[in-house]
Amino acid sequence: MPTKKNPIQIVVYQPKTKEGKRELVERIASVHASMVDEYIHRLRCSSGQKEKLTEEVLKVASQSRKR
């Protein structure tokens, strides 16, 4: 029987400089991208389907950055 894991608590201190804020945003984006990549990797579908899904995710992300 799987055990229920306790949630991880993370404390993030708000950066005070523009550079610090930019770095925090980049780190958050990197973690998010890694999670999406891992999720797609674990899907039970062909490599070709995973590649198409990854391309679509990148396309949508690129479009949202242009807004």
PDB file of N, CA and C in Angstrom:
ATOM      1  N   MET A   1       0.841  -1.174   0.000  1.00  0.00           N
ATOM      2  CA  MET A   1       0.000   0.000   0.000  1.00  0.00           C
ATOM      3  C   MET A   1       0.892   1.245   0.000  1.00  0.00           C
ATOM      4  N   PRO A   2       0.677   2.156  -0.966  1.00  0.00           N
ATOM      5  CA  PRO A   2       1.511   3.362  -1.007  1.00  0.00           C
ATOM      6  C   PRO A   2       1.271   4.249   0.197  1.00  0.00           C
ATOM      7  N   THR A   3       2.336   4.868   0.653  1.00  0.00           N
ATOM      8  CA  THR A   3       2.195   5.786   1.784  1.00  0.00           C
ATOM      9  C   THR A   3       1.999   7.202   1.265  1.00  0.00           C
ATOM     10  N   LYS A   4       1.251   7.973   2.027  1.00  0.00           N
ATOM     11  CA  LYS A   4       1.016   9.362   1.659  1.00  0.00           C
ATOM     12  C   LYS A   4       2.219  10.188   2.102  1.00  0.00           C
ATOM     13  N   LYS A   5       2.780  10.937   1.156  1.00  0.00           N
ATOM     14  CA  LYS A   5       3.940  11.761   1.477  1.00  0.00           C
ATOM     15  C   LYS A   5       3.485  13.106   2.033  1.00  0.00           C
ATOM     16  N   ASN A   6       4.256  13.602   2.968  1.00  0.00           N
ATOM     17  CA  ASN A   6       3.980  14.925   3.516  1.00  0.00           C
ATOM     18  C   ASN A   6       4.444  15.967   2.508  1.00  0.00           C
ATOM     19  N   PRO A   7       3.690  17.059   2.374  1.00  0.00           N
ATOM     20  CA  PRO A   7       4.113  18.105   1.440  1.00  0.00           C
ATOM     21  C   PRO A   7       5.403  18.762   1.920  1.00  0.00           C
ATOM     22  N   ILE A   8       6.182  19.205   0.967  1.00  0.00           N
ATOM     23  CA  ILE A   8       7.423  19.908   1.284  1.00  0.00           C
ATOM     24  C   ILE A   8       7.100  21.382   1.479  1.00  0.00           C
ATOM     25  N   GLN A   9       7.600  21.949   2.535  1.00  0.00           N
ATOM     26  CA  GLN A   9       7.408  23.373   2.776  1.00  0.00           C
ATOM     27  C   GLN A   9       8.678  24.107   2.359  1.00  0.00           C
ATOM     28  N   ILE A  10       8.505  25.114   1.533  1.00  0.00           N
ATOM     29  CA  ILE A  10       9.639  25.881   1.036  1.00  0.00           C
ATOM     30  C   ILE A  10       9.434  27.341   1.416  1.00  0.00           C
ATOM     31  N   VAL A  11      10.464  27.936   1.941  1.00  0.00           N
ATOM     32  CA  VAL A  11      10.422  29.354   2.274  1.00  0.00           C
ATOM     33  C   VAL A  11      11.210  30.092   1.206  1.00  0.00           C
ATOM     34  N   VAL A  12      10.565  31.073   0.584  1.00  0.00           N
ATOM     35  CA  VAL A  12      11.221  31.880  -0.435  1.00  0.00           C
ATOM     36  C   VAL A  12      11.203  33.322   0.037  1.00  0.00           C
ATOM     37  N   TYR A  13      12.362  33.915   0.095  1.00  0.00           N
ATOM     38  CA  TYR A  13      12.456  35.318   0.472  1.00  0.00           C
ATOM     39  C   TYR A  13      12.417  36.155  -0.799  1.00  0.00           C
ATOM     40  N   GLN A  14      11.521  37.133  -0.819  1.00  0.00           N
ATOM     41  CA  GLN A  14      11.345  38.000  -1.975  1.00  0.00           C
ATOM     42  C   GLN A  14      12.638  38.778  -2.239  1.00  0.00           C
ATOM     43  N   PRO A  15      13.186  38.646  -3.443  1.00  0.00           N
ATOM     44  CA  PRO A  15      14.384  39.420  -3.762  1.00  0.00           C
ATOM     45  C   PRO A  15      14.054  40.917  -3.789  1.00  0.00           C
ATOM     46  N   LYS A  16      15.020  41.731  -3.453  1.00  0.00           N
ATOM     47  CA  LYS A  16      14.791  43.166  -3.395  1.00  0.00           C
ATOM     48  C   LYS A  16      15.301  43.895  -4.639  1.00  0.00           C
ATOM     49  N   THR A  17      16.222  43.283  -5.369  1.00  0.00           N
ATOM     50  CA  THR A  17      16.778  43.937  -6.555  1.00  0.00           C
ATOM     51  C   THR A  17      16.129  43.387  -7.819  1.00  0.00           C
ATOM     52  N   LYS A  18      16.229  44.159  -8.904  1.00  0.00           N
ATOM     53  CA  LYS A  18      15.701  43.693 -10.188  1.00  0.00           C
ATOM     54  C   LYS A  18      16.427  42.437 -10.639  1.00  0.00           C
ATOM     55  N   GLU A  19      17.735  42.417 -10.438  1.00  0.00           N
ATOM     56  CA  GLU A  19      18.527  41.245 -10.825  1.00  0.00           C
ATOM     57  C   GLU A  19      18.098  40.013 -10.032  1.00  0.00           C
ATOM     58  N   GLY A  20      17.877  40.189  -8.746  1.00  0.00           N
ATOM     59  CA  GLY A  20      17.436  39.083  -7.902  1.00  0.00           C
ATOM     60  C   GLY A  20      16.066  38.570  -8.310  1.00  0.00           C
ATOM     61  N   LYS A  21      15.161  39.493  -8.642  1.00  0.00           N
ATOM     62  CA  LYS A  21      13.825  39.089  -9.093  1.00  0.00           C
ATOM     63  C   LYS A  21      13.906  38.328 -10.408  1.00  0.00           C
ATOM     64  N   ARG A  22      14.758  38.801 -11.321  1.00  0.00           N
ATOM     65  CA  ARG A  22      14.924  38.122 -12.612  1.00  0.00           C
ATOM     66  C   ARG A  22      15.474  36.707 -12.406  1.00  0.00           C
ATOM     67  N   GLU A  23      16.450  36.581 -11.514  1.00  0.00           N
ATOM     68  CA  GLU A  23      17.036  35.275 -11.244  1.00  0.00           C
ATOM     69  C   GLU A  23      15.996  34.320 -10.643  1.00  0.00           C
ATOM     70  N   LEU A  24      15.163  34.819  -9.729  1.00  0.00           N
ATOM     71  CA  LEU A  24      14.122  33.984  -9.136  1.00  0.00           C
ATOM     72  C   LEU A  24      13.150  33.504 -10.204  1.00  0.00           C
ATOM     73  N   VAL A  25      12.726  34.407 -11.085  1.00  0.00           N
ATOM     74  CA  VAL A  25      11.806  34.034 -12.168  1.00  0.00           C
ATOM     75  C   VAL A  25      12.442  32.963 -13.055  1.00  0.00           C
ATOM     76  N   GLU A  26      13.728  33.122 -13.379  1.00  0.00           N
ATOM     77  CA  GLU A  26      14.414  32.139 -14.218  1.00  0.00           C
ATOM     78  C   GLU A  26      14.513  30.783 -13.535  1.00  0.00           C
ATOM     79  N   ARG A  27      14.790  30.787 -12.254  1.00  0.00           N
ATOM     80  CA  ARG A  27      14.887  29.510 -11.521  1.00  0.00           C
ATOM     81  C   ARG A  27      13.537  28.812 -11.442  1.00  0.00           C
ATOM     82  N   ILE A  28      12.486  29.591 -11.188  1.00  0.00           N
ATOM     83  CA  ILE A  28      11.139  29.007 -11.132  1.00  0.00           C
ATOM     84  C   ILE A  28      10.777  28.418 -12.498  1.00  0.00           C
ATOM     85  N   ALA A  29      11.081  29.147 -13.564  1.00  0.00           N
ATOM     86  CA  ALA A  29      10.791  28.670 -14.918  1.00  0.00           C
ATOM     87  C   ALA A  29      11.560  27.391 -15.212  1.00  0.00           C
ATOM     88  N   SER A  30      12.793  27.321 -14.761  1.00  0.00           N
ATOM     89  CA  SER A  30      13.620  26.131 -14.991  1.00  0.00           C
ATOM     90  C   SER A  30      13.033  24.906 -14.285  1.00  0.00           C
ATOM     91  N   VAL A  31      12.606  25.092 -13.048  1.00  0.00           N
ATOM     92  CA  VAL A  31      11.997  23.978 -12.302  1.00  0.00           C
ATOM     93  C   VAL A  31      10.697  23.547 -12.978  1.00  0.00           C
ATOM     94  N   HIS A  32       9.904  24.510 -13.392  1.00  0.00           N
ATOM     95  CA  HIS A  32       8.639  24.191 -14.058  1.00  0.00           C
ATOM     96  C   HIS A  32       8.892  23.431 -15.354  1.00  0.00           C
ATOM     97  N   ALA A  33       9.856  23.890 -16.150  1.00  0.00           N
ATOM     98  CA  ALA A  33      10.181  23.217 -17.408  1.00  0.00           C
ATOM     99  C   ALA A  33      10.660  21.788 -17.156  1.00  0.00           C
ATOM    100  N   SER A  34      11.448  21.600 -16.128  1.00  0.00           N
ATOM    101  CA  SER A  34      11.931  20.252 -15.787  1.00  0.00           C
ATOM    102  C   SER A  34      10.775  19.340 -15.394  1.00  0.00           C
ATOM    103  N   MET A  35       9.812  19.882 -14.656  1.00  0.00           N
ATOM    104  CA  MET A  35       8.651  19.081 -14.250  1.00  0.00           C
ATOM    105  C   MET A  35       7.804  18.686 -15.459  1.00  0.00           C
ATOM    106  N   VAL A  36       7.599  19.622 -16.384  1.00  0.00           N
ATOM    107  CA  VAL A  36       6.827  19.324 -17.596  1.00  0.00           C
ATOM    108  C   VAL A  36       7.549  18.271 -18.419  1.00  0.00           C
ATOM    109  N   ASP A  37       8.865  18.429 -18.570  1.00  0.00           N
ATOM    110  CA  ASP A  37       9.665  17.463 -19.335  1.00  0.00           C
ATOM    111  C   ASP A  37       9.572  16.065 -18.714  1.00  0.00           C
ATOM    112  N   GLU A  38       9.687  15.988 -17.407  1.00  0.00           N
ATOM    113  CA  GLU A  38       9.604  14.691 -16.718  1.00  0.00           C
ATOM    114  C   GLU A  38       8.213  14.076 -16.883  1.00  0.00           C
ATOM    115  N   TYR A  39       7.178  14.902 -16.793  1.00  0.00           N
ATOM    116  CA  TYR A  39       5.807  14.417 -16.960  1.00  0.00           C
ATOM    117  C   TYR A  39       5.629  13.808 -18.353  1.00  0.00           C
ATOM    118  N   ILE A  40       6.081  14.544 -19.365  1.00  0.00           N
ATOM    119  CA  ILE A  40       5.959  14.043 -20.741  1.00  0.00           C
ATOM    120  C   ILE A  40       6.768  12.758 -20.900  1.00  0.00           C
ATOM    121  N   HIS A  41       7.962  12.721 -20.323  1.00  0.00           N
ATOM    122  CA  HIS A  41       8.819  11.534 -20.418  1.00  0.00           C
ATOM    123  C   HIS A  41       8.134  10.288 -19.853  1.00  0.00           C
ATOM    124  N   ARG A  42       7.339  10.463 -18.804  1.00  0.00           N
ATOM    125  CA  ARG A  42       6.697   9.324 -18.146  1.00  0.00           C
ATOM    126  C   ARG A  42       5.393   8.870 -18.813  1.00  0.00           C
ATOM    127  N   LEU A  43       4.901   9.631 -19.762  1.00  0.00           N
ATOM    128  CA  LEU A  43       3.657   9.249 -20.430  1.00  0.00           C
ATOM    129  C   LEU A  43       3.822   7.917 -21.158  1.00  0.00           C
ATOM    130  N   ARG A  44       2.749   7.178 -21.222  1.00  0.00           N
ATOM    131  CA  ARG A  44       2.776   5.894 -21.920  1.00  0.00           C
ATOM    132  C   ARG A  44       2.293   6.096 -23.352  1.00  0.00           C
ATOM    133  N   CYS A  45       3.178   6.635 -24.162  1.00  0.00           N
ATOM    134  CA  CYS A  45       2.893   6.818 -25.577  1.00  0.00           C
ATOM    135  C   CYS A  45       4.216   6.743 -26.326  1.00  0.00           C
ATOM    136  N   SER A  46       4.139   6.767 -27.631  1.00  0.00           N
ATOM    137  CA  SER A  46       5.348   6.611 -28.440  1.00  0.00           C
ATOM    138  C   SER A  46       6.262   7.828 -28.308  1.00  0.00           C
ATOM    139  N   SER A  47       7.512   7.628 -28.655  1.00  0.00           N
ATOM    140  CA  SER A  47       8.481   8.721 -28.637  1.00  0.00           C
ATOM    141  C   SER A  47       8.053   9.830 -29.587  1.00  0.00           C
ATOM    142  N   GLY A  48       7.483   9.441 -30.719  1.00  0.00           N
ATOM    143  CA  GLY A  48       7.007  10.423 -31.677  1.00  0.00           C
ATOM    144  C   GLY A  48       5.904  11.295 -31.100  1.00  0.00           C
ATOM    145  N   GLN A  49       4.986  10.678 -30.362  1.00  0.00           N
ATOM    146  CA  GLN A  49       3.908  11.438 -29.731  1.00  0.00           C
ATOM    147  C   GLN A  49       4.457  12.368 -28.655  1.00  0.00           C
ATOM    148  N   LYS A  50       5.436  11.883 -27.909  1.00  0.00           N
ATOM    149  CA  LYS A  50       6.059  12.715 -26.878  1.00  0.00           C
ATOM    150  C   LYS A  50       6.759  13.914 -27.517  1.00  0.00           C
ATOM    151  N   GLU A  51       7.423  13.667 -28.650  1.00  0.00           N
ATOM    152  CA  GLU A  51       8.115  14.739 -29.351  1.00  0.00           C
ATOM    153  C   GLU A  51       7.116  15.790 -29.846  1.00  0.00           C
ATOM    154  N   LYS A  52       5.994  15.331 -30.413  1.00  0.00           N
ATOM    155  CA  LYS A  52       4.967  16.271 -30.888  1.00  0.00           C
ATOM    156  C   LYS A  52       4.388  17.067 -29.726  1.00  0.00           C
ATOM    157  N   LEU A  53       4.146  16.409 -28.609  1.00  0.00           N
ATOM    158  CA  LEU A  53       3.611  17.096 -27.432  1.00  0.00           C
ATOM    159  C   LEU A  53       4.604  18.138 -26.925  1.00  0.00           C
ATOM    160  N   THR A  54       5.873  17.778 -26.871  1.00  0.00           N
ATOM    161  CA  THR A  54       6.910  18.712 -26.437  1.00  0.00           C
ATOM    162  C   THR A  54       6.957  19.926 -27.358  1.00  0.00           C
ATOM    163  N   GLU A  55       6.874  19.700 -28.662  1.00  0.00           N
ATOM    164  CA  GLU A  55       6.878  20.799 -29.625  1.00  0.00           C
ATOM    165  C   GLU A  55       5.681  21.728 -29.404  1.00  0.00           C
ATOM    166  N   GLU A  56       4.515  21.155 -29.131  1.00  0.00           N
ATOM    167  CA  GLU A  56       3.319  21.969 -28.889  1.00  0.00           C
ATOM    168  C   GLU A  56       3.454  22.781 -27.603  1.00  0.00           C
ATOM    169  N   VAL A  57       4.011  22.163 -26.574  1.00  0.00           N
ATOM    170  CA  VAL A  57       4.214  22.883 -25.306  1.00  0.00           C
ATOM    171  C   VAL A  57       5.154  24.061 -25.541  1.00  0.00           C
ATOM    172  N   LEU A  58       6.239  23.833 -26.279  1.00  0.00           N
ATOM    173  CA  LEU A  58       7.187  24.907 -26.571  1.00  0.00           C
ATOM    174  C   LEU A  58       6.540  26.004 -27.412  1.00  0.00           C
ATOM    175  N   LYS A  59       5.688  25.605 -28.355  1.00  0.00           N
ATOM    176  CA  LYS A  59       4.992  26.574 -29.207  1.00  0.00           C
ATOM    177  C   LYS A  59       4.087  27.469 -28.370  1.00  0.00           C
ATOM    178  N   VAL A  60       3.303  26.869 -27.494  1.00  0.00           N
ATOM    179  CA  VAL A  60       2.390  27.639 -26.638  1.00  0.00           C
ATOM    180  C   VAL A  60       3.180  28.540 -25.692  1.00  0.00           C
ATOM    181  N   ALA A  61       4.263  28.013 -25.133  1.00  0.00           N
ATOM    182  CA  ALA A  61       5.082  28.818 -24.220  1.00  0.00           C
ATOM    183  C   ALA A  61       5.694  30.002 -24.943  1.00  0.00           C
ATOM    184  N   SER A  62       6.141  29.775 -26.161  1.00  0.00           N
ATOM    185  CA  SER A  62       6.726  30.849 -26.960  1.00  0.00           C
ATOM    186  C   SER A  62       5.685  31.930 -27.275  1.00  0.00           C
ATOM    187  N   GLN A  63       4.483  31.510 -27.610  1.00  0.00           N
ATOM    188  CA  GLN A  63       3.419  32.467 -27.904  1.00  0.00           C
ATOM    189  C   GLN A  63       3.038  33.279 -26.674  1.00  0.00           C
ATOM    190  N   SER A  64       3.012  32.644 -25.516  1.00  0.00           N
ATOM    191  CA  SER A  64       2.617  33.366 -24.304  1.00  0.00           C
ATOM    192  C   SER A  64       3.696  34.357 -23.880  1.00  0.00           C
ATOM    193  N   ARG A  65       4.951  34.093 -24.219  1.00  0.00           N
ATOM    194  CA  ARG A  65       6.031  35.028 -23.890  1.00  0.00           C
ATOM    195  C   ARG A  65       5.955  36.292 -24.739  1.00  0.00           C
ATOM    196  N   LYS A  66       5.370  36.183 -25.920  1.00  0.00           N
ATOM    197  CA  LYS A  66       5.278  37.330 -26.836  1.00  0.00           C
ATOM    198  C   LYS A  66       4.206  38.312 -26.400  1.00  0.00           C
ATOM    199  N   ARG A  67       3.307  37.909 -25.538  1.00  0.00           N
ATOM    200  CA  ARG A  67       2.200  38.775 -25.090  1.00  0.00           C
ATOM    201  C   ARG A  67       2.664  39.833 -24.142  1.00  0.00           C
TER     202      ARG A  67
END
